[in-house]
Amino acid sequence: MPESDVSAPRRIKLRYFAWVREKTGVAEEDVELPMGVSTVGDLVVWLRSRGPEFEDAFQRPEVVRAALDQRHVKSAALINAAREIAFFPPVTGG
Amino acid sequence: MPESDVSAPRRIKLRYFAWVREKTGVAEEDVELPMGVSTVGDLVVWLRSRGPEFEDAFQRPEVVRAALDQRHVKSAALINAAREIAFFPPVTGG
Amino acid sequence: MAVRVQREDFDAGAEVRLLTSGRADVGAVVTFTGLVRGEAHDSGDARCRPLTSMTLEHYPGMTEAELGRVEAEARARFDLIDSLIVHRYGELTPGENIVLVATLSAHRHAAFEAASFLMDYLKTRAPFWKKETGVDGAGDWVDAREADLVARQRWGRAGEPTA
Amino acid sequence: MAVRVQREDFDAGAEVRLLTSGRADVGAVVTFTGLVRGEAHDSGDARCRPLTSMTLEHYPGMTEAELGRVEAEARARFDLIDSLIVHRYGELTPGENIVLVATLSAHRHAAFEAASFLMDYLKTRAPFWKKETGVDGAGDWVDAREADLVARQRWGRAGEPTA
């Protein structure tokens, strides 16, 4: 496991798709993860506090899916050293 | 049910396929059904008596399949007024 | 809904284009293509003889009728928009197409199930017989496979020969 | 074994010809093609709105990775010789192709099962989102279907997101 300096600011790319993107009004952004955010679920709680658009997009957090470095994860997943987290509705391809 | 004169000779076309054809040496023939032949199984018993080629082709009657007027039937099927009876091995298409 | 029995090859893509052309109600197309493999069928011993060619004999008239009955049964069981069966006969070499089944439906499960059903039924009902010719020039009739009978039985017993 | 995500259309027949070309070990090819239907998805009320177009958004990078993982899972489960997934994105009109899955095997059951598995998995894992535009110009995101989750669960729970 790589060492990481837990006190250093952690920058991460956030991406939003489909109606999550439309509601947040943002397709992607780089953010600095606040202290205390260690899981995807923690991140969602913080995102909701950023304004009414985010409040709306994550109003029902259970219907928003997440991917950590382009792999599906549950909200309990640890962010650790991930570089990219994406949020989107349940997929409807095929 | 159509009336039929049971005493009149009944002519019928017989067809043979795959190794049944190769063993009998005949692809098709018209025969007059002997008295007493009413089912496909009866016909097989009679066919076996026609010579060593037929004896050989129908040596294991349970592996020879039959069709009456181009529909699969079991050996107990009544021939009635059928015009064509075919004999062949289990099918192997597809 | 169509059935064709032919000597010549078919083009699965072109057949599907014809079937879907001009319509917007089809959500799912499944095709099955069966091809000649370069090995003779297992014959009890474990050795696999290389195959030079395979010759398909059939029962003209009954083949078309039986394939039509198989297709009608599929359309009674599954919610299909259209379907097609093309089966070749004559001498075929390894790599060549033997059979094409195509099913069109609004939804994928009906299309998958119907195509699988058509193949399972066709294998045990359509009057075709395969003879394999090996590199030694000897020809052997292919034995019917128990596995094909089992596969068919999972759909129930409808359409079996009556006594 | 290949995965492609593309704007342009595909030709299922040509793709299969490329996959089978020059080989004699393939006995069975199954293809699934998904197409845009001319009706909007059922949305609770029973009315079906006519559809003008459907736009597929996706997650470049993750889409390819996820389809690759789905395909690897299929090849671990089924006896496949080769497989292909092609998925389109962008704006598509009714009758147009959306997705192609092709599976090649020595025998038909593996090819059928694998194609069905690929579609069930892809439907619940590949990061695509459909937006339907009706004749009134209004766009609606398509809801995920419970039936797709059920279909996927018949293959077990492998590959679900970990906590």
Short mmCIF file of C-alpha atoms in Angstrom, two decimals:
data_model
loop_
_atom_site.label_atom_id
_atom_site.label_comp_id
_atom_site.label_asym_id
_atom_site.label_seq_id
_atom_site.Cartn_x
_atom_site.Cartn_y
_atom_site.Cartn_z
CA MET A 1 0.00 0.00 0.00
CA PRO A 2 1.40 3.41 -0.93
CA GLU A 3 2.01 5.85 1.91
CA SER A 4 -0.12 8.96 1.76
CA ASP A 5 0.08 12.12 3.75
CA VAL A 6 -3.41 12.30 5.26
CA SER A 7 -2.94 15.93 6.23
CA ALA A 8 -2.21 17.06 2.65
CA PRO A 9 -5.14 18.42 0.63
CA ARG A 10 -6.58 15.73 -1.65
CA ARG A 11 -7.63 16.95 -5.06
CA ILE A 12 -10.01 14.76 -7.03
CA LYS A 13 -11.98 14.98 -10.26
CA LEU A 14 -15.76 14.73 -10.00
CA ARG A 15 -17.90 13.83 -13.00
CA TYR A 16 -21.67 13.93 -13.38
CA PHE A 17 -23.80 12.24 -16.03
CA ALA A 18 -27.35 12.30 -17.40
CA TRP A 19 -29.88 13.98 -15.10
CA VAL A 20 -27.34 14.27 -12.29
CA ARG A 21 -25.26 16.43 -14.66
CA GLU A 22 -28.33 18.40 -15.74
CA LYS A 23 -29.35 19.09 -12.14
CA THR A 24 -25.90 20.06 -10.85
CA GLY A 25 -25.27 22.07 -14.00
CA VAL A 26 -21.70 20.71 -14.04
CA ALA A 27 -20.22 17.96 -16.21
CA GLU A 28 -16.92 17.75 -14.36
CA GLU A 29 -14.88 19.67 -11.80
CA ASP A 30 -11.77 19.34 -9.68
CA VAL A 31 -12.38 19.66 -5.97
CA GLU A 32 -10.35 19.51 -2.81
CA LEU A 33 -11.82 16.87 -0.53
CA PRO A 34 -12.68 18.33 2.87
CA MET A 35 -11.34 16.74 6.04
CA GLY A 36 -13.54 13.96 7.34
CA VAL A 37 -14.69 12.76 3.91
CA SER A 38 -13.48 9.19 3.59
CA THR A 39 -16.29 7.31 1.81
CA VAL A 40 -18.35 8.04 -1.29
CA GLY A 41 -21.35 8.49 1.01
CA ASP A 42 -19.45 11.14 3.02
CA LEU A 43 -18.71 12.93 -0.21
CA VAL A 44 -22.41 12.96 -1.19
CA VAL A 45 -23.30 14.51 2.19
CA TRP A 46 -20.75 17.25 1.57
CA LEU A 47 -21.84 17.78 -2.05
CA ARG A 48 -25.46 18.33 -0.95
CA SER A 49 -24.28 21.20 1.24
CA ARG A 50 -22.80 23.05 -1.74
CA GLY A 51 -26.01 24.66 -2.99
CA PRO A 52 -29.58 24.07 -4.16
CA GLU A 53 -28.52 22.46 -7.46
CA PHE A 54 -26.51 19.81 -5.62
CA GLU A 55 -29.20 19.47 -2.97
CA ASP A 56 -31.64 18.74 -5.81
CA ALA A 57 -29.37 16.34 -7.71
CA PHE A 58 -28.68 14.27 -4.58
CA GLN A 59 -32.14 14.65 -3.05
CA ARG A 60 -32.61 10.90 -3.07
CA PRO A 61 -29.02 9.67 -2.67
CA GLU A 62 -30.15 6.03 -2.96
CA VAL A 63 -31.00 6.48 -6.66
CA VAL A 64 -27.66 8.07 -7.55
CA ARG A 65 -24.98 5.56 -8.51
CA ALA A 66 -21.24 6.11 -8.13
CA ALA A 67 -18.02 4.96 -9.79
CA LEU A 68 -14.56 5.24 -8.27
CA ASP A 69 -11.81 5.39 -10.87
CA GLN A 70 -14.31 4.07 -13.44
CA ARG A 71 -15.55 1.11 -11.42
CA HIS A 72 -19.02 0.82 -9.90
CA VAL A 73 -18.97 1.17 -6.11
CA LYS A 74 -21.46 1.38 -3.26
CA SER A 75 -21.69 4.48 -1.07
CA ALA A 76 -19.70 2.81 1.70
CA ALA A 77 -16.64 2.54 -0.59
CA LEU A 78 -13.49 4.26 0.72
CA ILE A 79 -12.19 6.99 -1.54
CA ASN A 80 -8.54 6.51 -0.53
CA ALA A 81 -6.26 7.64 -3.34
CA ALA A 82 -8.89 7.61 -6.11
CA ARG A 83 -8.37 10.22 -8.82
CA GLU A 84 -11.90 10.32 -10.21
CA ILE A 85 -15.39 9.85 -8.81
CA ALA A 86 -18.48 9.89 -11.00
CA PHE A 87 -22.16 10.19 -10.08
CA PHE A 88 -25.00 9.14 -12.35
CA PRO A 89 -28.51 7.60 -12.46
CA PRO A 90 -28.98 3.85 -12.84
CA VAL A 91 -27.69 2.94 -16.30
CA THR A 92 -30.08 2.42 -19.23
CA GLY A 93 -27.89 1.27 -22.13
CA GLY A 94 -28.21 -1.76 -24.37
CA MET B 1 -64.27 -39.67 -42.13
CA PRO B 2 -64.08 -40.59 -45.82
CA GLU B 3 -65.41 -44.01 -46.76
CA SER B 4 -62.79 -46.33 -48.17
CA ASP B 5 -63.14 -49.68 -49.81
CA VAL B 6 -60.95 -51.82 -47.56
CA SER B 7 -60.91 -54.64 -50.06
CA ALA B 8 -59.42 -52.51 -52.88
CA PRO B 9 -55.62 -52.62 -53.31
CA ARG B 10 -54.01 -49.61 -51.63
CA ARG B 11 -51.06 -48.14 -53.50
CA ILE B 12 -48.68 -45.98 -51.54
CA LYS B 13 -45.34 -44.25 -52.13
CA LEU B 14 -42.48 -45.30 -49.88
CA ARG B 15 -39.40 -43.10 -49.46
CA TYR B 16 -36.11 -43.88 -47.76
CA PHE B 17 -33.45 -41.43 -46.59
CA ALA B 18 -29.83 -41.40 -45.40
CA TRP B 19 -28.53 -44.80 -44.30
CA VAL B 20 -31.98 -46.39 -44.59
CA ARG B 21 -31.87 -45.45 -48.29
CA GLU B 22 -28.31 -46.72 -48.63
CA LYS B 23 -29.16 -50.06 -47.00
CA THR B 24 -32.38 -50.71 -48.91
CA GLY B 25 -30.73 -49.48 -52.11
CA VAL B 26 -33.99 -47.69 -52.98
CA ALA B 27 -34.79 -43.96 -52.70
CA GLU B 28 -38.47 -44.33 -53.43
CA GLU B 29 -40.96 -46.85 -54.74
CA ASP B 30 -44.69 -47.37 -55.17
CA VAL B 31 -46.04 -50.47 -53.43
CA GLU B 32 -49.37 -52.13 -52.94
CA LEU B 33 -50.03 -52.53 -49.25
CA PRO B 34 -50.70 -56.17 -48.36
CA MET B 35 -53.85 -57.13 -46.48
CA GLY B 36 -53.45 -56.90 -42.73
CA VAL B 37 -51.06 -53.93 -42.80
CA SER B 38 -52.81 -51.13 -40.94
CA THR B 39 -50.09 -49.39 -38.91
CA VAL B 40 -46.62 -48.11 -39.76
CA GLY B 41 -45.24 -50.87 -37.53
CA ASP B 42 -47.15 -53.51 -39.53
CA LEU B 43 -45.59 -52.08 -42.68
CA VAL B 44 -42.09 -52.38 -41.22
CA VAL B 45 -42.69 -56.05 -40.40
CA TRP B 46 -43.74 -56.65 -43.99
CA LEU B 47 -40.84 -54.63 -45.42
CA ARG B 48 -38.31 -56.72 -43.45
CA SER B 49 -39.65 -59.82 -45.20
CA ARG B 50 -38.85 -58.41 -48.66
CA GLY B 51 -35.16 -59.37 -48.73
CA PRO B 52 -31.81 -59.10 -46.97
CA GLU B 53 -31.38 -55.37 -47.80
CA PHE B 54 -34.66 -54.54 -46.10
CA GLU B 55 -33.93 -56.96 -43.28
CA ASP B 56 -30.65 -55.07 -42.76
CA ALA B 57 -32.16 -51.56 -43.01
CA PHE B 58 -34.86 -52.35 -40.46
CA GLN B 59 -32.75 -54.64 -38.29
CA ARG B 60 -33.32 -52.37 -35.29
CA PRO B 61 -36.76 -50.95 -36.07
CA GLU B 62 -36.65 -48.76 -32.97
CA VAL B 63 -33.93 -46.56 -34.48
CA VAL B 64 -35.77 -46.02 -37.78
CA ARG B 65 -38.12 -43.03 -37.74
CA ALA B 66 -41.22 -42.68 -39.92
CA ALA B 67 -43.27 -39.89 -41.46
CA LEU B 68 -46.81 -40.26 -42.78
CA ASP B 69 -47.67 -37.74 -45.48
CA GLN B 70 -44.65 -35.69 -44.36
CA ARG B 71 -45.45 -35.62 -40.65
CA HIS B 72 -43.48 -37.46 -37.97
CA VAL B 73 -45.39 -40.44 -36.56
CA LYS B 74 -44.78 -43.31 -34.17
CA SER B 75 -44.92 -46.91 -35.34
CA ALA B 76 -48.41 -47.38 -33.90
CA ALA B 77 -49.79 -44.71 -36.30
CA LEU B 78 -52.58 -45.92 -38.60
CA ILE B 79 -51.77 -45.65 -42.28
CA ASN B 80 -55.40 -45.14 -43.35
CA ALA B 81 -55.50 -43.18 -46.62
CA ALA B 82 -51.93 -41.83 -46.48
CA ARG B 83 -50.28 -41.37 -49.87
CA GLU B 84 -46.65 -41.34 -48.74
CA ILE B 85 -44.67 -43.00 -45.97
CA ALA B 86 -40.98 -42.24 -45.37
CA PHE B 87 -38.39 -44.06 -43.30
CA PHE B 88 -35.16 -42.49 -42.05
CA PRO B 89 -32.67 -42.37 -39.17
CA PRO B 90 -33.06 -39.85 -36.35
CA VAL B 91 -32.55 -36.41 -37.89
CA THR B 92 -29.22 -34.56 -37.58
CA GLY B 93 -29.78 -31.16 -39.17
CA GLY B 94 -29.15 -27.69 -37.77
CA MET C 1 -42.42 -15.41 -41.12
CA ALA C 2 -40.56 -17.45 -43.67
CA VAL C 3 -38.73 -20.70 -44.22
CA ARG C 4 -36.23 -21.40 -46.99
CA VAL C 5 -34.37 -24.58 -47.87
CA GLN C 6 -31.61 -23.95 -50.37
CA ARG C 7 -28.33 -25.17 -51.84
CA GLU C 8 -26.71 -21.70 -51.96
CA ASP C 9 -25.16 -19.72 -49.12
CA PHE C 10 -27.00 -16.99 -47.21
CA ASP C 11 -25.95 -13.57 -45.88
CA ALA C 12 -27.21 -13.21 -42.31
CA GLY C 13 -26.71 -9.44 -42.26
CA ALA C 14 -28.60 -8.92 -45.51
CA GLU C 15 -31.45 -11.15 -44.33
CA VAL C 16 -31.79 -9.15 -41.11
CA ARG C 17 -31.72 -5.86 -43.03
CA LEU C 18 -34.59 -7.09 -45.20
CA LEU C 19 -36.59 -8.11 -42.13
CA THR C 20 -36.11 -4.87 -40.20
CA SER C 21 -36.24 -2.50 -43.16
CA GLY C 22 -38.85 0.24 -42.89
CA ARG C 23 -40.15 -0.74 -39.47
CA ALA C 24 -39.70 0.91 -36.08
CA ASP C 25 -41.40 -1.61 -33.78
CA VAL C 26 -38.43 -4.02 -33.59
CA GLY C 27 -36.30 -3.55 -30.49
CA ALA C 28 -34.39 -6.84 -30.58
CA VAL C 29 -33.01 -9.14 -33.28
CA VAL C 30 -31.31 -12.42 -32.44
CA THR C 31 -29.61 -14.51 -35.09
CA PHE C 32 -28.15 -17.97 -34.82
CA THR C 33 -25.79 -19.18 -37.53
CA GLY C 34 -24.63 -22.81 -37.57
CA LEU C 35 -21.39 -23.56 -39.42
CA VAL C 36 -19.48 -26.67 -40.53
CA ARG C 37 -16.61 -27.40 -38.16
CA GLY C 38 -13.35 -28.89 -39.38
CA GLU C 39 -13.62 -31.91 -37.12
CA ALA C 40 -15.80 -34.97 -37.40
CA HIS C 41 -18.36 -35.49 -34.62
CA ASP C 42 -17.18 -37.45 -31.60
CA SER C 43 -17.86 -41.09 -32.35
CA GLY C 44 -17.34 -42.85 -29.04
CA ASP C 45 -13.58 -42.92 -29.18
CA ALA C 46 -11.99 -39.64 -28.20
CA ARG C 47 -10.07 -39.07 -31.43
CA CYS C 48 -11.24 -36.24 -33.67
CA ARG C 49 -10.84 -36.96 -37.34
CA PRO C 50 -10.24 -33.95 -39.58
CA LEU C 51 -13.22 -33.35 -41.82
CA THR C 52 -13.02 -32.72 -45.56
CA SER C 53 -16.68 -32.04 -46.20
CA MET C 54 -20.16 -32.58 -44.89
CA THR C 55 -23.12 -33.51 -47.05
CA LEU C 56 -26.65 -32.68 -45.96
CA GLU C 57 -29.43 -34.85 -47.33
CA HIS C 58 -33.01 -33.76 -46.72
CA TYR C 59 -36.62 -34.67 -47.50
CA PRO C 60 -37.89 -32.07 -49.96
CA GLY C 61 -41.44 -31.09 -49.15
CA MET C 62 -41.43 -32.41 -45.61
CA THR C 63 -38.45 -30.21 -44.70
CA GLU C 64 -40.30 -27.02 -45.61
CA ALA C 65 -43.52 -28.27 -43.97
CA GLU C 66 -41.76 -29.26 -40.76
CA LEU C 67 -39.76 -26.03 -40.52
CA GLY C 68 -43.02 -24.15 -41.06
CA ARG C 69 -44.63 -26.07 -38.19
CA VAL C 70 -41.63 -25.39 -35.94
CA GLU C 71 -41.81 -21.68 -36.77
CA ALA C 72 -45.57 -21.56 -36.17
CA GLU C 73 -45.01 -23.19 -32.76
CA ALA C 74 -42.39 -20.53 -31.88
CA ARG C 75 -44.72 -17.74 -32.87
CA ALA C 76 -47.51 -19.22 -30.75
CA ARG C 77 -45.20 -19.39 -27.72
CA PHE C 78 -43.22 -16.14 -27.97
CA ASP C 79 -44.10 -12.54 -28.67
CA LEU C 80 -42.41 -12.30 -32.07
CA ILE C 81 -42.74 -9.64 -34.75
CA ASP C 82 -41.14 -11.82 -37.41
CA SER C 83 -38.87 -14.82 -37.85
CA LEU C 84 -36.84 -16.56 -40.52
CA ILE C 85 -35.29 -19.99 -40.95
CA VAL C 86 -32.84 -20.69 -43.79
CA HIS C 87 -31.32 -24.18 -44.01
CA ARG C 88 -28.84 -25.34 -46.64
CA TYR C 89 -28.43 -28.81 -48.11
CA GLY C 90 -25.81 -30.51 -50.30
CA GLU C 91 -22.05 -30.70 -49.86
CA LEU C 92 -20.49 -28.10 -47.55
CA THR C 93 -16.90 -27.60 -46.46
CA PRO C 94 -15.55 -26.53 -43.05
CA GLY C 95 -16.27 -22.89 -42.29
CA GLU C 96 -19.39 -22.80 -44.49
CA ASN C 97 -22.80 -21.76 -43.20
CA ILE C 98 -25.40 -24.49 -42.58
CA VAL C 99 -28.38 -22.82 -40.95
CA LEU C 100 -29.67 -19.36 -40.06
CA VAL C 101 -32.39 -18.58 -37.57
CA ALA C 102 -33.46 -14.97 -37.00
CA THR C 103 -36.07 -13.71 -34.55
CA LEU C 104 -37.44 -10.18 -34.23
CA SER C 105 -39.28 -8.89 -31.20
CA ALA C 106 -39.97 -5.69 -29.28
CA HIS C 107 -37.91 -7.04 -26.39
CA ARG C 108 -34.77 -9.09 -26.06
CA HIS C 109 -35.92 -12.03 -23.97
CA ALA C 110 -38.59 -13.14 -26.43
CA ALA C 111 -36.07 -12.90 -29.28
CA PHE C 112 -33.44 -14.93 -27.41
CA GLU C 113 -35.87 -17.58 -26.19
CA ALA C 114 -37.52 -17.99 -29.58
CA ALA C 115 -34.20 -18.38 -31.42
CA SER C 116 -33.01 -20.96 -28.91
CA PHE C 117 -36.35 -22.78 -29.13
CA LEU C 118 -36.26 -22.81 -32.94
CA MET C 119 -32.78 -24.35 -32.94
CA ASP C 120 -33.66 -26.98 -30.33
CA TYR C 121 -36.80 -27.96 -32.22
CA LEU C 122 -35.24 -27.87 -35.65
CA LYS C 123 -32.40 -30.14 -34.49
CA THR C 124 -34.83 -32.89 -33.50
CA ARG C 125 -37.57 -32.42 -36.10
CA ALA C 126 -36.34 -31.05 -39.44
CA PRO C 127 -35.64 -34.00 -41.78
CA PHE C 128 -31.95 -33.42 -42.50
CA TRP C 129 -29.17 -35.98 -42.26
CA LYS C 130 -25.46 -35.17 -42.15
CA LYS C 131 -22.79 -37.35 -43.68
CA GLU C 132 -19.21 -36.47 -42.87
CA THR C 133 -16.38 -37.19 -45.27
CA GLY C 134 -12.93 -37.43 -43.69
CA VAL C 135 -9.52 -36.91 -45.26
CA ASP C 136 -9.41 -40.67 -45.92
CA GLY C 137 -12.44 -40.27 -48.18
CA ALA C 138 -14.68 -42.43 -45.99
CA GLY C 139 -18.19 -41.13 -45.30
CA ASP C 140 -20.03 -41.58 -42.02
CA TRP C 141 -23.57 -40.67 -41.15
CA VAL C 142 -23.60 -38.47 -38.06
CA ASP C 143 -25.41 -40.01 -35.08
CA ALA C 144 -28.23 -38.06 -33.45
CA ARG C 145 -27.11 -36.57 -30.16
CA GLU C 146 -28.82 -37.42 -26.91
CA ALA C 147 -28.00 -33.85 -25.80
CA ASP C 148 -30.23 -32.49 -28.56
CA LEU C 149 -33.19 -34.53 -27.32
CA VAL C 150 -32.60 -33.31 -23.78
CA ALA C 151 -32.35 -29.71 -25.01
CA ARG C 152 -35.64 -30.07 -26.78
CA GLN C 153 -37.39 -31.57 -23.79
CA ARG C 154 -36.87 -28.44 -21.73
CA TRP C 155 -39.57 -26.83 -23.87
CA GLY C 156 -42.11 -29.54 -23.01
CA ARG C 157 -43.49 -32.28 -25.22
CA ALA C 158 -45.65 -30.35 -27.68
CA GLY C 159 -45.17 -31.34 -31.28
CA GLU C 160 -43.84 -34.81 -30.65
CA PRO C 161 -45.06 -37.48 -33.05
CA THR C 162 -48.45 -38.86 -32.20
CA ALA C 163 -49.07 -42.59 -32.15
CA MET D 1 -12.48 -10.55 -27.95
CA ALA D 2 -13.21 -6.90 -28.57
CA VAL D 3 -15.26 -3.97 -27.38
CA ARG D 4 -16.04 -0.84 -29.41
CA VAL D 5 -17.94 2.30 -28.44
CA GLN D 6 -18.74 4.43 -31.45
CA ARG D 7 -20.97 7.10 -32.92
CA GLU D 8 -21.32 5.45 -36.33
CA ASP D 9 -23.53 2.53 -37.32
CA PHE D 10 -22.30 -1.07 -37.51
CA ASP D 11 -22.95 -3.93 -39.94
CA ALA D 12 -23.68 -7.09 -37.96
CA GLY D 13 -23.14 -9.38 -40.96
CA ALA D 14 -19.77 -7.84 -41.82
CA GLU D 15 -18.64 -8.04 -38.17
CA VAL D 16 -19.50 -11.73 -38.03
CA ARG D 17 -17.72 -12.40 -41.32
CA LEU D 18 -14.57 -10.79 -39.90
CA LEU D 19 -14.81 -12.89 -36.75
CA THR D 20 -15.35 -16.24 -38.50
CA SER D 21 -13.10 -15.61 -41.49
CA GLY D 22 -10.41 -18.21 -42.02
CA ARG D 23 -11.36 -20.42 -39.11
CA ALA D 24 -13.04 -23.82 -39.03
CA ASP D 25 -13.52 -24.36 -35.29
CA VAL D 26 -16.65 -22.21 -34.98
CA GLY D 27 -19.88 -24.20 -35.03
CA ALA D 28 -22.24 -21.55 -33.67
CA VAL D 29 -22.56 -17.78 -33.91
CA VAL D 30 -25.23 -15.87 -32.02
CA THR D 31 -25.80 -12.17 -32.55
CA PHE D 32 -28.03 -9.80 -30.66
CA THR D 33 -28.88 -6.44 -32.21
CA GLY D 34 -30.76 -3.83 -30.19
CA LEU D 35 -32.62 -1.15 -32.14
CA VAL D 36 -34.41 2.12 -31.35
CA ARG D 37 -38.17 1.60 -31.24
CA GLY D 38 -40.59 4.27 -32.38
CA GLU D 39 -42.34 4.45 -29.04
CA ALA D 40 -41.21 6.03 -25.79
CA HIS D 41 -40.69 3.65 -22.86
CA ASP D 42 -43.71 2.95 -20.68
CA SER D 43 -43.72 5.58 -17.99
CA GLY D 44 -46.29 4.39 -15.50
CA ASP D 45 -49.31 5.52 -17.46
CA ALA D 46 -50.25 3.16 -20.24
CA ARG D 47 -50.02 5.66 -23.09
CA CYS D 48 -47.19 5.26 -25.54
CA ARG D 49 -45.81 8.51 -26.89
CA PRO D 50 -44.35 8.41 -30.39
CA LEU D 51 -40.61 8.89 -30.30
CA THR D 52 -38.68 11.29 -32.54
CA SER D 53 -35.18 10.38 -31.43
CA MET D 54 -33.16 8.85 -28.63
CA THR D 55 -29.87 10.26 -27.38
CA LEU D 56 -27.35 8.02 -25.67
CA GLU D 57 -24.94 9.68 -23.26
CA HIS D 58 -22.05 7.60 -21.92
CA TYR D 59 -18.97 7.80 -19.73
CA PRO D 60 -15.96 7.63 -22.08
CA GLY D 61 -13.24 5.51 -20.59
CA MET D 62 -15.41 3.76 -18.05
CA THR D 63 -17.73 2.48 -20.80
CA GLU D 64 -14.92 0.66 -22.58
CA ALA D 65 -13.48 -0.60 -19.27
CA GLU D 66 -16.83 -1.86 -18.03
CA LEU D 67 -17.74 -3.55 -21.32
CA GLY D 68 -14.30 -5.20 -21.24
CA ARG D 69 -14.98 -6.50 -17.73
CA VAL D 70 -18.41 -7.80 -18.77
CA GLU D 71 -16.87 -9.58 -21.75
CA ALA D 72 -14.08 -11.08 -19.62
CA GLU D 73 -16.71 -12.39 -17.21
CA ALA D 74 -18.61 -14.02 -20.11
CA ARG D 75 -15.47 -15.68 -21.38
CA ALA D 76 -14.68 -17.02 -17.91
CA ARG D 77 -18.17 -18.52 -17.64
CA PHE D 78 -18.81 -19.89 -21.13
CA ASP D 79 -16.80 -21.87 -23.62
CA LEU D 80 -16.35 -19.10 -26.19
CA ILE D 81 -14.01 -18.91 -29.15
CA ASP D 82 -14.50 -15.18 -29.58
CA SER D 83 -16.90 -12.38 -28.78
CA LEU D 84 -17.63 -8.79 -29.74
CA ILE D 85 -19.57 -5.91 -28.23
CA VAL D 86 -20.28 -2.75 -30.25
CA HIS D 87 -22.31 0.00 -28.60
CA ARG D 88 -23.27 3.31 -30.21
CA TYR D 89 -23.77 6.68 -28.54
CA GLY D 90 -25.22 10.03 -29.64
CA GLU D 91 -28.56 10.81 -31.24
CA LEU D 92 -30.35 7.89 -32.92
CA THR D 93 -33.71 7.70 -34.66
CA PRO D 94 -36.29 4.89 -34.61
CA GLY D 95 -35.14 1.84 -36.56
CA GLU D 96 -31.44 2.58 -36.00
CA ASN D 97 -29.05 0.09 -34.40
CA ILE D 98 -27.96 0.71 -30.79
CA VAL D 99 -25.95 -2.32 -29.74
CA LEU D 100 -24.44 -5.49 -31.20
CA VAL D 101 -23.31 -8.51 -29.24
CA ALA D 102 -21.79 -11.49 -31.08
CA THR D 103 -20.61 -14.76 -29.54
CA LEU D 104 -18.73 -17.58 -31.28
CA SER D 105 -18.47 -21.08 -29.91
CA ALA D 106 -18.05 -24.68 -31.03
CA HIS D 107 -21.58 -25.42 -29.81
CA ARG D 108 -24.85 -23.54 -29.79
CA HIS D 109 -25.77 -23.51 -26.11
CA ALA D 110 -22.60 -21.70 -25.03
CA ALA D 111 -23.11 -19.12 -27.78
CA PHE D 112 -26.77 -18.51 -26.82
CA GLU D 113 -26.10 -18.37 -23.09
CA ALA D 114 -23.11 -16.06 -23.45
CA ALA D 115 -24.96 -13.61 -25.72
CA SER D 116 -27.90 -13.49 -23.33
CA PHE D 117 -25.54 -13.05 -20.36
CA LEU D 118 -23.67 -10.22 -22.10
CA MET D 119 -26.89 -8.34 -22.77
CA ASP D 120 -28.22 -8.82 -19.23
CA TYR D 121 -24.93 -7.63 -17.74
CA LEU D 122 -24.40 -4.78 -20.14
CA LYS D 123 -27.93 -3.47 -19.45
CA THR D 124 -27.19 -3.09 -15.72
CA ARG D 125 -23.47 -2.18 -15.82
CA ALA D 126 -22.39 -0.29 -18.93
CA PRO D 127 -22.54 3.46 -18.19
CA PHE D 128 -25.02 4.58 -20.84
CA TRP D 129 -28.09 6.75 -20.31
CA LYS D 130 -30.93 7.11 -22.77
CA LYS D 131 -32.89 10.30 -23.24
CA GLU D 132 -36.01 10.09 -25.39
CA THR D 133 -37.26 13.02 -27.40
CA GLY D 134 -40.96 12.91 -28.29
CA VAL D 135 -42.78 14.59 -31.15
CA ASP D 136 -43.53 17.48 -28.76
CA GLY D 137 -39.78 18.10 -28.48
CA ALA D 138 -39.66 17.30 -24.76
CA GLY D 139 -36.80 15.07 -23.61
CA ASP D 140 -37.14 12.48 -20.85
CA TRP D 141 -34.45 10.35 -19.29
CA VAL D 142 -35.43 6.68 -19.51
CA ASP D 143 -35.90 5.01 -16.11
CA ALA D 144 -33.94 1.86 -15.35
CA ARG D 145 -36.16 -1.19 -15.55
CA GLU D 146 -36.67 -3.49 -12.60
CA ALA D 147 -36.97 -6.35 -15.13
CA ASP D 148 -33.36 -5.76 -16.20
CA LEU D 149 -32.13 -6.15 -12.63
CA VAL D 150 -34.12 -9.36 -12.25
CA ALA D 151 -32.75 -10.65 -15.56
CA ARG D 152 -29.24 -9.98 -14.39
CA GLN D 153 -29.75 -11.68 -11.04
CA ARG D 154 -30.43 -15.04 -12.68
CA TRP D 155 -26.69 -15.18 -13.42
CA GLY D 156 -25.77 -14.76 -9.74
CA ARG D 157 -24.21 -11.79 -8.01
CA ALA D 158 -20.65 -11.76 -9.39
CA GLY D 159 -19.47 -8.38 -10.57
CA GLU D 160 -21.78 -6.30 -8.42
CA PRO D 161 -20.26 -3.18 -6.90
CA THR D 162 -18.29 -3.80 -3.74
CA ALA D 163 -18.81 -1.63 -0.69
#
